[in-house]
PDB file of C-alpha atoms in Angstrom:
ATOM      1  CA  LYS L   1      50.653 -21.174 -12.079  1.00 52.00           C
ATOM      2  CA  VAL L   2      48.420 -18.940  -9.780  1.00 56.00           C
ATOM      3  CA  PHE L   3      45.417 -20.308  -8.084  1.00 54.00           C
ATOM      4  CA  LYS L   4      42.570 -18.123  -7.631  1.00 55.00           C
ATOM      5  CA  GLU L   5      40.111 -18.615  -4.759  1.00 57.00           C
ATOM      6  CA  PRO L   6      36.462 -19.376  -6.019  1.00 58.00           C
ATOM      7  CA  ARG L   7      34.223 -16.545  -5.731  1.00 59.00           C
ATOM      8  CA  LYS L   8      31.698 -16.737  -2.992  1.00 58.00           C
ATOM      9  CA  LYS L   9      28.170 -16.468  -4.290  1.00 57.00           C
ATOM     10  CA  LYS L  10      26.102 -13.639  -2.713  1.00 57.00           C
ATOM     11  CA  ASP L  11      23.159 -14.990  -0.713  1.00 55.00           C
ATOM     12  CA  ALA L  12      20.209 -14.296  -3.294  1.00 52.00           C
ATOM     13  CA  THR L  13      17.537 -14.526  -0.461  1.00 52.00           C
ATOM     14  CA  LYS L  14      18.766 -11.345   1.512  1.00 57.00           C
ATOM     15  CA  ASP L  15      17.883  -9.071  -1.673  1.00 58.00           C
ATOM     16  CA  THR L  16      14.601 -10.632  -2.753  1.00 64.00           C
ATOM     17  CA  GLN L  17      11.221 -10.163  -1.523  1.00 64.00           C
ATOM     18  CA  GLN L  18       8.397 -12.841  -1.417  1.00 68.00           C
ATOM     19  CA  ILE L  19       5.115 -11.541  -2.906  1.00 71.00           C
ATOM     20  CA  CYS L  20       1.944 -13.425  -2.237  1.00 72.00           C
ATOM     21  CA  PRO L  21      -1.180 -11.920  -3.717  1.00 77.00           C
ATOM     22  CA  VAL L  22      -4.184 -12.085  -1.860  1.00 78.00           C
ATOM     23  CA  ARG L  23      -7.681 -10.535  -2.628  1.00 83.00           C
ATOM     24  CA  ARG L  24      -9.138  -8.638   0.313  1.00 84.00           C
ATOM     25  CA  HIS L  25     -11.920  -6.007   0.664  1.00 85.00           C
ATOM     26  CA  ALA L  26     -10.830  -2.898   2.608  1.00 86.00           C
ATOM     27  CA  ARG L  27     -12.799  -0.599   4.930  1.00 86.00           C
ATOM     28  CA  LEU L  28     -11.193   2.474   6.451  1.00 86.00           C
ATOM     29  CA  GLU L  29     -12.067   3.713   9.874  1.00 84.00           C
ATOM     30  CA  ASP L  30     -10.224   6.562  11.624  1.00 79.00           C
ATOM     31  CA  ARG L  31      -6.504   5.543  11.376  1.00 84.00           C
ATOM     32  CA  SER L  32      -7.238   1.852  10.869  1.00 86.00           C
ATOM     33  CA  LEU L  33      -7.538  -0.262   7.639  1.00 87.00           C
ATOM     34  CA  PHE L  34      -9.749  -3.354   8.053  1.00 89.00           C
ATOM     35  CA  LEU L  35      -9.279  -6.030   5.457  1.00 87.00           C
ATOM     36  CA  THR L  36     -11.818  -8.803   4.964  1.00 88.00           C
ATOM     37  CA  THR L  37     -11.785 -11.772   2.915  1.00 84.00           C
ATOM     38  CA  ASP L  38     -14.407 -12.603  -0.112  1.00 82.00           C
ATOM     39  CA  ASP L  39     -16.666 -14.458   2.104  1.00 82.00           C
ATOM     40  CA  GLY L  40     -16.896 -11.750   4.583  1.00 78.00           C
ATOM     41  CA  GLU L  41     -14.564 -13.210   7.354  1.00 82.00           C
ATOM     42  CA  ALA L  42     -12.711 -10.693   9.488  1.00 80.00           C
ATOM     43  CA  GLY L  43      -9.167 -10.502   8.500  1.00 82.00           C
ATOM     44  CA  GLU L  44      -6.312  -8.141   9.399  1.00 85.00           C
ATOM     45  CA  ILE L  45      -6.426  -4.692  10.943  1.00 89.00           C
ATOM     46  CA  ILE L  46      -3.648  -2.294   9.864  1.00 88.00           C
ATOM     47  CA  ASP L  47      -2.833   0.876  12.079  1.00 88.00           C
ATOM     48  CA  LEU L  48      -1.930   3.447   9.479  1.00 87.00           C
ATOM     49  CA  GLY L  49      -0.224   5.873  12.163  1.00 84.00           C
ATOM     50  CA  GLY L  50       3.331   6.666  11.251  1.00 82.00           C
ATOM     51  CA  CYS L  51       2.997   4.766   7.827  1.00 86.00           C
ATOM     52  CA  ASP L  52       4.520   6.139   4.579  1.00 89.00           C
ATOM     53  CA  ILE L  53       1.982   5.905   1.797  1.00 89.00           C
ATOM     54  CA  ARG L  54       2.981   6.413  -1.850  1.00 88.00           C
ATOM     55  CA  ALA L  55       2.034   5.530  -5.297  1.00 85.00           C
ATOM     56  CA  VAL L  56       4.636   3.419  -7.017  1.00 84.00           C
ATOM     57  CA  SER L  57       5.421   3.866 -10.609  1.00 79.00           C
ATOM     58  CA  GLY L  58       7.497   2.153 -13.284  1.00 72.00           C
ATOM     59  CA  GLY L  59       9.425   5.216 -14.366  1.00 71.00           C
ATOM     60  CA  PRO L  60       9.949   8.984 -13.802  1.00 70.00           C
ATOM     61  CA  GLU L  61       6.735   9.983 -15.606  1.00 68.00           C
ATOM     62  CA  ILE L  62       4.369  11.483 -13.017  1.00 67.00           C
ATOM     63  CA  SER L  63       1.449  10.398 -15.061  1.00 67.00           C
ATOM     64  CA  ARG L  64       2.210   6.875 -14.935  1.00 71.00           C
ATOM     65  CA  LYS L  65       2.093   6.526 -11.107  1.00 73.00           C
ATOM     66  CA  TRP L  66      -1.800   6.392 -11.383  1.00 74.00           C
ATOM     67  CA  ALA L  67      -1.786   3.616 -13.785  1.00 77.00           C
ATOM     68  CA  LYS L  68      -3.468   0.592 -12.367  1.00 78.00           C
ATOM     69  CA  LYS L  69      -0.821  -1.877 -12.892  1.00 82.00           C
ATOM     70  CA  TYR L  70       1.418  -0.142 -10.270  1.00 84.00           C
ATOM     71  CA  PRO L  71       0.497  -0.485  -6.591  1.00 87.00           C
ATOM     72  CA  ILE L  72       0.201   1.843  -3.683  1.00 89.00           C
ATOM     73  CA  GLN L  73       2.890   0.979  -1.160  1.00 89.00           C
ATOM     74  CA  LEU L  74       2.263   1.204   2.655  1.00 90.00           C
ATOM     75  CA  GLN L  75       5.506   0.986   4.595  1.00 89.00           C
ATOM     76  CA  CYS L  76       6.107   1.404   8.365  1.00 89.00           C
ATOM     77  CA  LYS L  77       9.833   1.287   9.052  1.00 87.00           C
ATOM     78  CA  ASN L  78       9.488   0.506  12.790  1.00 87.00           C
ATOM     79  CA  ARG L  79       6.838  -2.190  12.914  1.00 88.00           C
ATOM     80  CA  GLU L  80       5.315  -5.008  10.919  1.00 88.00           C
ATOM     81  CA  ILE L  81       2.024  -4.272   9.240  1.00 85.00           C
ATOM     82  CA  PHE L  82       0.949  -7.227   7.292  1.00 82.00           C
ATOM     83  CA  GLY L  83       2.049 -10.918   7.150  1.00 80.00           C
ATOM     84  CA  GLY L  84       5.414 -10.368   8.980  1.00 84.00           C
ATOM     85  CA  SER L  85       6.358  -7.585   6.580  1.00 85.00           C
ATOM     86  CA  SER L  86       6.776  -3.800   6.996  1.00 87.00           C
ATOM     87  CA  THR L  87       5.568  -3.270   3.487  1.00 88.00           C
ATOM     88  CA  LEU L  88       2.154  -3.843   2.034  1.00 87.00           C
ATOM     89  CA  LEU L  89       1.401  -3.280  -1.683  1.00 88.00           C
ATOM     90  CA  ILE L  90      -2.178  -2.603  -2.664  1.00 87.00           C
ATOM     91  CA  TYR L  91      -3.382  -3.014  -6.346  1.00 87.00           C
ATOM     92  CA  LEU L  92      -6.744  -1.536  -7.258  1.00 86.00           C
ATOM     93  CA  ALA L  93      -9.009  -1.899 -10.273  1.00 85.00           C
ATOM     94  CA  THR L  94      -8.657   1.560 -11.805  1.00 86.00           C
ATOM     95  CA  GLY L  95      -6.460   4.479 -11.785  1.00 84.00           C
ATOM     96  CA  TRP L  96      -9.173   6.730 -10.304  1.00 85.00           C
ATOM     97  CA  GLU L  97      -9.616   4.253  -7.375  1.00 87.00           C
ATOM     98  CA  LYS L  98      -5.954   4.222  -6.782  1.00 87.00           C
ATOM     99  CA  GLU L  99      -5.604   7.895  -6.669  1.00 86.00           C
ATOM    100  CA  ALA L 100      -8.604   8.259  -4.274  1.00 88.00           C
ATOM    101  CA  TRP L 101      -7.385   5.538  -2.005  1.00 89.00           C
ATOM    102  CA  CYS L 102      -3.843   6.819  -1.844  1.00 88.00           C
ATOM    103  CA  ARG L 103      -5.201  10.364  -0.920  1.00 87.00           C
ATOM    104  CA  VAL L 104      -7.354   8.878   1.873  1.00 87.00           C
ATOM    105  CA  LEU L 105      -4.869   6.701   3.124  1.00 89.00           C
ATOM    106  CA  ARG L 106      -2.244   9.399   3.401  1.00 87.00           C
ATOM    107  CA  ALA L 107      -4.716  11.753   5.145  1.00 84.00           C
ATOM    108  CA  ALA L 108      -5.510   8.905   7.606  1.00 85.00           C
ATOM    109  CA  SER L 109      -1.867   8.167   8.361  1.00 85.00           C
ATOM    110  CA  LYS L 110      -1.253  11.897   9.388  1.00 79.00           C
ATOM    111  CA  LEU L 111      -4.550  12.573  11.384  1.00 63.00           C
ATOM    112  CA  GLY L 112      -4.663  15.513  13.838  1.00 59.00           C
ATOM    113  CA  GLY L 113      -5.686  19.068  13.601  1.00 53.00           C
ATOM    114  CA  ASP L 114      -6.137  20.598  10.172  1.00 59.00           C
ATOM    115  CA  ALA L 115      -5.313  17.183   8.521  1.00 57.00           C
ATOM    116  CA  GLU L 116      -8.234  15.511  10.247  1.00 59.00           C
ATOM    117  CA  ASP L 117     -10.853  17.830   8.545  1.00 65.00           C
ATOM    118  CA  ARG L 118      -9.248  17.257   5.157  1.00 69.00           C
ATOM    119  CA  TYR L 119      -9.337  13.459   5.867  1.00 67.00           C
ATOM    120  CA  MET L 120     -12.942  13.676   6.690  1.00 72.00           C
ATOM    121  CA  ASP L 121     -13.734  15.709   3.503  1.00 75.00           C
ATOM    122  CA  LEU L 122     -11.685  13.222   1.389  1.00 76.00           C
ATOM    123  CA  ARG L 123     -13.486  10.245   3.234  1.00 78.00           C
ATOM    124  CA  ASN L 124     -16.892  11.560   2.536  1.00 80.00           C
ATOM    125  CA  ALA L 125     -16.094  12.192  -1.105  1.00 82.00           C
ATOM    126  CA  PHE L 126     -14.708   8.638  -1.424  1.00 80.00           C
ATOM    127  CA  VAL L 127     -17.775   7.248   0.273  1.00 81.00           C
ATOM    128  CA  ASP L 128     -20.113   9.087  -2.104  1.00 82.00           C
ATOM    129  CA  TYR L 129     -17.947   7.691  -5.068  1.00 79.00           C
ATOM    130  CA  SER L 130     -18.227   4.142  -3.694  1.00 77.00           C
ATOM    131  CA  LEU L 131     -21.999   4.273  -3.313  1.00 79.00           C
ATOM    132  CA  ARG L 132     -22.488   5.373  -6.814  1.00 78.00           C
ATOM    133  CA  LEU L 133     -20.771   2.215  -8.042  1.00 68.00           C
TER     134      LEU L 133
END
């Protein structure tokens, strides 16, 4: 009779991410994203410099990436940006808001030269949209 060694269980905590949804209001100034709580208390400040910003989707269809049920992902490989994590997921109320925020955040993370002019145009268009709400 041959005895097999019991399989070692893989540590599941290494492969999982803890997600804690928190409602915040955001304001963008230069390369920084200011997050405040519902009651207006100052919260976190996230420096967007060097961050990778992308629209996450549930599949390969390009049209689904702007669906509101999928987040915008901010990721900075060399530093923590929010709550001890190098990744931040942002959910928005509509697909249009998600697309607008994604464009402005991408432009803000790559400021400098011609990108700065484009960023200012996008920011002004976004402010105009926000004021009409």
